[in-house]
Amino acid sequence: MTGEHSSKQYDMDLETIRSRVLQMGGLVENQFQDAIKSFRIGDVELAQQVIKGDEQVNRLEVVLDDTCNHLIVKRQPAANDLRMVMSTVKVITDLERIGDEAVKIARVAASAHERASGLNQFEFVRVISERARDLLHEALDAFARKDEKQALKLIAQDAIIDHEYSIILRSLITFMMEDPRTISVALDTMWVAKAIERIGDHAKNIAEYVVYVVEGKDIRHSDYVATKLEL
Amino acid sequence: MTGEHSSKQYDMDLETIRSRVLQMGGLVENQFQDAIKSFRIGDVELAQQVIKGDEQVNRLEVVLDDTCNHLIVKRQPAANDLRMVMSTVKVITDLERIGDEAVKIARVAASAHERASGLNQFEFVRVISERARDLLHEALDAFARKDEKQALKLIAQDAIIDHEYSIILRSLITFMMEDPRTISVALDTMWVAKAIERIGDHAKNIAEYVVYVVEGKDIRHSDYVATKLEL
């Protein structure tokens, strides 16, 4: 009986960690979306909320890291469960970094209102920001459901974001060269695009950890995705 | 007797991990320095070596991660040792990302030779690159020696790099505005400066993990450094 009870308790511990990661994921998704919104409509107050909100993201990182360590010491998980916990620790790091990127976007948004220009900054990043938002959401979803198939698709999608990012860069450089008065504004847009591209990378990392949990296979830096998806 | 032997074996396992991390650290330091050198003297071949060398960095990340997981399952470390292993896992991630930043610098170096300009690109990043190189080296040294005092000093030093980075940005923007023909070259320099600034951040992370190992205290996102150094 004690064995069974303690195993149930163990499952509950694992479940608690999982649900807290998703809670942190939800918070980070909101931070990202609020940052983009503040950039789109030039809402300085909202941008400052995002900057302030990063404290909570950071707090969650520290607490969750600690929870994972405690679980390892207390439960001495076998290889399977340990994979889940170690992946969680890495997902947390990526989520925290996404929070940092959201702050970078918000910082641009908070200062951008000071500059007037003919450049519609948001239009440059509209598509890429929607794509990164979806990628992040679906990566967290794949993590929640341990859905390897979805994770593999997402990993392949990050290349689209990288490609779009390079197109944005080139078109911003063209604007700057044609009209040097747009340099400041174009650079601001560039930093926002860069932050979004980084968020895509982190979302891809999360998807890679899902495959690691499910398959027990570390597919980072390998051709595993292309092979699996028959690309 | 068996207990003692198995404990010695355990110490050796921990020591193996530690020395492999330092080996990875040395490799990453070289990658960074070769990338900077290729940018300084315009050596495309060296730049391509760096890009190719990233494979080895990535391989070490996967292998070391795996070694850490095995150790946890096999040895079921107590809180103290687990802290060391968990920090190692995070240090590995930072080292791998430093490798990525070195590749970014090398990519700029590999393409920069195609452009002629009056801008001496390297002069912009000379000081910041030396500072980041030293910070990384000393962070790895502090990790090797579990030197908390040195780690705390290093954490404070990253702010200097961030400050210098913002000065570089501003001065590059001025160049671009004054002479739009420098835009391409100035942007290349900007990406290199950005990569170096990121390397400083990762070196700072490594120093933070040292404090965590020694003190058992997670000082990320806190005023701990300022308090300890009486700033």
PDB file of C-alpha atoms in Angstrom, chain B residues 12-173:
ATOM      1  CA  MET B  12      36.057  10.044 -10.487  1.00  0.00           C
ATOM      2  CA  ASP B  13      32.779  10.212 -12.401  1.00  0.00           C
ATOM      3  CA  LEU B  14      32.209  13.747 -11.155  1.00  0.00           C
ATOM      4  CA  GLU B  15      35.789  14.677 -11.997  1.00  0.00           C
ATOM      5  CA  THR B  16      35.421  13.253 -15.514  1.00  0.00           C
ATOM      6  CA  ILE B  17      32.381  15.418 -16.118  1.00  0.00           C
ATOM      7  CA  ARG B  18      34.141  18.481 -14.768  1.00  0.00           C
ATOM      8  CA  SER B  19      37.201  17.974 -16.947  1.00  0.00           C
ATOM      9  CA  ARG B  20      35.095  17.317 -20.050  1.00  0.00           C
ATOM     10  CA  VAL B  21      33.200  20.556 -19.463  1.00  0.00           C
ATOM     11  CA  LEU B  22      36.517  22.380 -19.295  1.00  0.00           C
ATOM     12  CA  GLN B  23      37.597  20.640 -22.484  1.00  0.00           C
ATOM     13  CA  MET B  24      34.398  21.855 -24.160  1.00  0.00           C
ATOM     14  CA  GLY B  25      35.047  25.293 -22.663  1.00  0.00           C
ATOM     15  CA  GLY B  26      38.550  25.357 -24.154  1.00  0.00           C
ATOM     16  CA  LEU B  27      37.197  24.385 -27.549  1.00  0.00           C
ATOM     17  CA  VAL B  28      34.556  27.111 -27.407  1.00  0.00           C
ATOM     18  CA  GLU B  29      37.152  29.698 -26.340  1.00  0.00           C
ATOM     19  CA  ASN B  30      39.217  28.769 -29.399  1.00  0.00           C
ATOM     20  CA  GLN B  31      36.178  28.975 -31.656  1.00  0.00           C
ATOM     21  CA  PHE B  32      35.450  32.474 -30.356  1.00  0.00           C
ATOM     22  CA  GLN B  33      39.065  33.632 -30.754  1.00  0.00           C
ATOM     23  CA  ASP B  34      39.409  32.154 -34.245  1.00  0.00           C
ATOM     24  CA  ALA B  35      36.141  33.808 -35.256  1.00  0.00           C
ATOM     25  CA  ILE B  36      37.390  37.179 -34.018  1.00  0.00           C
ATOM     26  CA  LYS B  37      40.724  36.656 -35.744  1.00  0.00           C
ATOM     27  CA  SER B  38      39.055  35.750 -39.036  1.00  0.00           C
ATOM     28  CA  PHE B  39      36.986  38.936 -38.739  1.00  0.00           C
ATOM     29  CA  ARG B  40      40.064  41.028 -37.890  1.00  0.00           C
ATOM     30  CA  ILE B  41      42.309  39.880 -40.716  1.00  0.00           C
ATOM     31  CA  GLY B  42      39.583  38.871 -43.178  1.00  0.00           C
ATOM     32  CA  ASP B  43      40.631  35.227 -43.277  1.00  0.00           C
ATOM     33  CA  VAL B  44      37.785  33.412 -45.024  1.00  0.00           C
ATOM     34  CA  GLU B  45      39.387  30.001 -44.653  1.00  0.00           C
ATOM     35  CA  LEU B  46      39.716  30.384 -40.903  1.00  0.00           C
ATOM     36  CA  ALA B  47      36.108  31.611 -40.741  1.00  0.00           C
ATOM     37  CA  GLN B  48      34.992  28.467 -42.539  1.00  0.00           C
ATOM     38  CA  GLN B  49      36.994  26.324 -40.123  1.00  0.00           C
ATOM     39  CA  VAL B  50      35.070  27.924 -37.257  1.00  0.00           C
ATOM     40  CA  ILE B  51      31.751  27.253 -38.966  1.00  0.00           C
ATOM     41  CA  LYS B  52      32.724  23.642 -39.509  1.00  0.00           C
ATOM     42  CA  GLY B  53      34.151  23.320 -35.988  1.00  0.00           C
ATOM     43  CA  ASP B  54      30.725  23.977 -34.491  1.00  0.00           C
ATOM     44  CA  GLU B  55      29.804  20.347 -35.183  1.00  0.00           C
ATOM     45  CA  GLN B  56      32.287  19.234 -32.566  1.00  0.00           C
ATOM     46  CA  VAL B  57      30.900  21.693 -30.027  1.00  0.00           C
ATOM     47  CA  ASN B  58      27.405  20.363 -30.667  1.00  0.00           C
ATOM     48  CA  ARG B  59      28.550  16.777 -30.350  1.00  0.00           C
ATOM     49  CA  LEU B  60      30.192  17.514 -27.009  1.00  0.00           C
ATOM     50  CA  GLU B  61      26.955  19.088 -25.777  1.00  0.00           C
ATOM     51  CA  VAL B  62      24.936  15.973 -26.555  1.00  0.00           C
ATOM     52  CA  VAL B  63      27.551  13.603 -25.106  1.00  0.00           C
ATOM     53  CA  LEU B  64      28.019  15.617 -21.910  1.00  0.00           C
ATOM     54  CA  ASP B  65      24.289  15.970 -21.348  1.00  0.00           C
ATOM     55  CA  ASP B  66      24.009  12.241 -21.659  1.00  0.00           C
ATOM     56  CA  THR B  67      26.901  11.643 -19.254  1.00  0.00           C
ATOM     57  CA  CYS B  68      25.228  13.866 -16.654  1.00  0.00           C
ATOM     58  CA  ASN B  69      21.927  11.998 -16.990  1.00  0.00           C
ATOM     59  CA  HIS B  70      23.660   8.654 -16.596  1.00  0.00           C
ATOM     60  CA  LEU B  71      25.440   9.846 -13.501  1.00  0.00           C
ATOM     61  CA  ILE B  72      22.193  10.989 -11.888  1.00  0.00           C
ATOM     62  CA  VAL B  73      20.488   7.653 -12.569  1.00  0.00           C
ATOM     63  CA  LYS B  74      23.492   5.592 -11.520  1.00  0.00           C
ATOM     64  CA  ARG B  75      24.641   7.571  -8.470  1.00  0.00           C
ATOM     65  CA  GLN B  76      21.445   9.225  -7.274  1.00  0.00           C
ATOM     66  CA  PRO B  77      23.444  12.199  -6.032  1.00  0.00           C
ATOM     67  CA  ALA B  78      22.516  14.020  -2.851  1.00  0.00           C
ATOM     68  CA  ALA B  79      21.550  17.699  -2.976  1.00  0.00           C
ATOM     69  CA  ASN B  80      25.137  18.959  -2.969  1.00  0.00           C
ATOM     70  CA  ASP B  81      26.446  16.864  -5.838  1.00  0.00           C
ATOM     71  CA  LEU B  82      23.218  17.236  -7.752  1.00  0.00           C
ATOM     72  CA  ARG B  83      23.706  20.996  -7.703  1.00  0.00           C
ATOM     73  CA  MET B  84      27.066  20.457  -9.361  1.00  0.00           C
ATOM     74  CA  VAL B  85      25.572  18.187 -12.029  1.00  0.00           C
ATOM     75  CA  MET B  86      22.594  20.468 -12.732  1.00  0.00           C
ATOM     76  CA  SER B  87      24.905  23.470 -13.038  1.00  0.00           C
ATOM     77  CA  THR B  88      27.067  21.508 -15.409  1.00  0.00           C
ATOM     78  CA  VAL B  89      24.070  20.774 -17.605  1.00  0.00           C
ATOM     79  CA  LYS B  90      23.349  24.501 -17.755  1.00  0.00           C
ATOM     80  CA  VAL B  91      26.980  25.479 -18.338  1.00  0.00           C
ATOM     81  CA  ILE B  92      26.998  23.087 -21.303  1.00  0.00           C
ATOM     82  CA  THR B  93      23.973  24.854 -22.790  1.00  0.00           C
ATOM     83  CA  ASP B  94      25.692  28.227 -22.431  1.00  0.00           C
ATOM     84  CA  LEU B  95      28.883  26.905 -23.992  1.00  0.00           C
ATOM     85  CA  GLU B  96      26.945  25.548 -26.937  1.00  0.00           C
ATOM     86  CA  ARG B  97      25.272  28.937 -27.437  1.00  0.00           C
ATOM     87  CA  ILE B  98      28.666  30.687 -27.270  1.00  0.00           C
ATOM     88  CA  GLY B  99      29.717  28.333 -30.059  1.00  0.00           C
ATOM     89  CA  ASP B 100      26.684  29.501 -32.060  1.00  0.00           C
ATOM     90  CA  GLU B 101      27.638  33.147 -31.545  1.00  0.00           C
ATOM     91  CA  ALA B 102      31.187  32.387 -32.708  1.00  0.00           C
ATOM     92  CA  VAL B 103      29.682  30.921 -35.880  1.00  0.00           C
ATOM     93  CA  LYS B 104      27.686  34.125 -36.409  1.00  0.00           C
ATOM     94  CA  ILE B 105      30.903  36.163 -36.186  1.00  0.00           C
ATOM     95  CA  ALA B 106      32.634  33.770 -38.574  1.00  0.00           C
ATOM     96  CA  ARG B 107      29.752  34.051 -41.048  1.00  0.00           C
ATOM     97  CA  VAL B 108      30.135  37.823 -41.121  1.00  0.00           C
ATOM     98  CA  ALA B 109      33.894  37.394 -41.517  1.00  0.00           C
ATOM     99  CA  ALA B 110      33.411  34.964 -44.394  1.00  0.00           C
ATOM    100  CA  SER B 111      31.230  37.406 -46.334  1.00  0.00           C
ATOM    101  CA  ALA B 112      32.757  40.727 -45.237  1.00  0.00           C
ATOM    102  CA  HIS B 113      35.773  40.433 -47.532  1.00  0.00           C
ATOM    103  CA  GLU B 114      33.485  41.004 -50.473  1.00  0.00           C
ATOM    104  CA  ARG B 115      32.830  44.570 -49.409  1.00  0.00           C
ATOM    105  CA  ALA B 116      35.326  47.373 -49.506  1.00  0.00           C
ATOM    106  CA  SER B 117      34.816  50.358 -47.213  1.00  0.00           C
ATOM    107  CA  GLY B 118      36.620  53.091 -45.365  1.00  0.00           C
ATOM    108  CA  LEU B 119      35.313  51.763 -42.047  1.00  0.00           C
ATOM    109  CA  ASN B 120      37.814  49.864 -39.919  1.00  0.00           C
ATOM    110  CA  GLN B 121      35.277  47.369 -38.615  1.00  0.00           C
ATOM    111  CA  PHE B 122      37.529  45.601 -36.193  1.00  0.00           C
ATOM    112  CA  GLU B 123      38.423  48.747 -34.265  1.00  0.00           C
ATOM    113  CA  PHE B 124      34.807  49.042 -33.150  1.00  0.00           C
ATOM    114  CA  VAL B 125      34.822  45.668 -31.450  1.00  0.00           C
ATOM    115  CA  ARG B 126      38.489  45.299 -30.425  1.00  0.00           C
ATOM    116  CA  VAL B 127      38.044  46.283 -26.771  1.00  0.00           C
ATOM    117  CA  ILE B 128      34.685  44.543 -26.224  1.00  0.00           C
ATOM    118  CA  SER B 129      35.986  41.318 -27.779  1.00  0.00           C
ATOM    119  CA  GLU B 130      39.018  41.290 -25.486  1.00  0.00           C
ATOM    120  CA  ARG B 131      36.796  41.887 -22.509  1.00  0.00           C
ATOM    121  CA  ALA B 132      34.392  39.090 -23.466  1.00  0.00           C
ATOM    122  CA  ARG B 133      37.340  36.738 -24.093  1.00  0.00           C
ATOM    123  CA  ASP B 134      38.730  37.456 -20.604  1.00  0.00           C
ATOM    124  CA  LEU B 135      35.312  37.174 -18.985  1.00  0.00           C
ATOM    125  CA  LEU B 136      34.711  33.779 -20.578  1.00  0.00           C
ATOM    126  CA  HIS B 137      38.152  32.497 -19.664  1.00  0.00           C
ATOM    127  CA  GLU B 138      37.873  33.619 -16.064  1.00  0.00           C
ATOM    128  CA  ALA B 139      34.330  32.262 -15.732  1.00  0.00           C
ATOM    129  CA  LEU B 140      35.536  28.816 -16.826  1.00  0.00           C
ATOM    130  CA  ASP B 141      38.457  29.170 -14.444  1.00  0.00           C
ATOM    131  CA  ALA B 142      36.101  30.068 -11.583  1.00  0.00           C
ATOM    132  CA  PHE B 143      33.980  27.046 -12.490  1.00  0.00           C
ATOM    133  CA  ALA B 144      37.043  24.775 -12.463  1.00  0.00           C
ATOM    134  CA  ARG B 145      38.195  26.056  -9.082  1.00  0.00           C
ATOM    135  CA  LYS B 146      34.696  26.627  -7.624  1.00  0.00           C
ATOM    136  CA  ASP B 147      35.901  30.136  -6.852  1.00  0.00           C
ATOM    137  CA  GLU B 148      32.836  32.036  -5.721  1.00  0.00           C
ATOM    138  CA  LYS B 149      34.662  35.302  -5.070  1.00  0.00           C
ATOM    139  CA  GLN B 150      35.994  35.469  -8.597  1.00  0.00           C
ATOM    140  CA  ALA B 151      32.595  34.483  -9.984  1.00  0.00           C
ATOM    141  CA  LEU B 152      30.900  37.370  -8.179  1.00  0.00           C
ATOM    142  CA  LYS B 153      33.382  39.868  -9.603  1.00  0.00           C
ATOM    143  CA  LEU B 154      32.808  38.519 -13.114  1.00  0.00           C
ATOM    144  CA  ILE B 155      29.051  38.819 -12.822  1.00  0.00           C
ATOM    145  CA  ALA B 156      29.450  42.507 -12.062  1.00  0.00           C
ATOM    146  CA  GLN B 157      31.806  42.940 -15.038  1.00  0.00           C
ATOM    147  CA  ASP B 158      29.220  41.910 -17.607  1.00  0.00           C
ATOM    148  CA  ALA B 159      27.530  45.292 -17.089  1.00  0.00           C
ATOM    149  CA  ILE B 160      30.659  46.966 -18.506  1.00  0.00           C
ATOM    150  CA  ILE B 161      30.377  44.894 -21.669  1.00  0.00           C
ATOM    151  CA  ASP B 162      26.701  45.793 -22.014  1.00  0.00           C
ATOM    152  CA  HIS B 163      27.550  49.463 -21.607  1.00  0.00           C
ATOM    153  CA  GLU B 164      30.340  49.334 -24.177  1.00  0.00           C
ATOM    154  CA  TYR B 165      28.044  47.526 -26.559  1.00  0.00           C
ATOM    155  CA  SER B 166      25.499  50.328 -26.395  1.00  0.00           C
ATOM    156  CA  ILE B 167      28.239  52.869 -27.116  1.00  0.00           C
ATOM    157  CA  ILE B 168      29.382  50.851 -30.152  1.00  0.00           C
ATOM    158  CA  LEU B 169      25.806  50.744 -31.447  1.00  0.00           C
ATOM    159  CA  ARG B 170      25.374  54.463 -31.122  1.00  0.00           C
ATOM    160  CA  SER B 171      28.616  55.225 -32.864  1.00  0.00           C
ATOM    161  CA  LEU B 172      27.819  52.833 -35.725  1.00  0.00           C
ATOM    162  CA  ILE B 173      24.424  54.474 -36.163  1.00  0.00           C
TER     163      ILE B 173
END
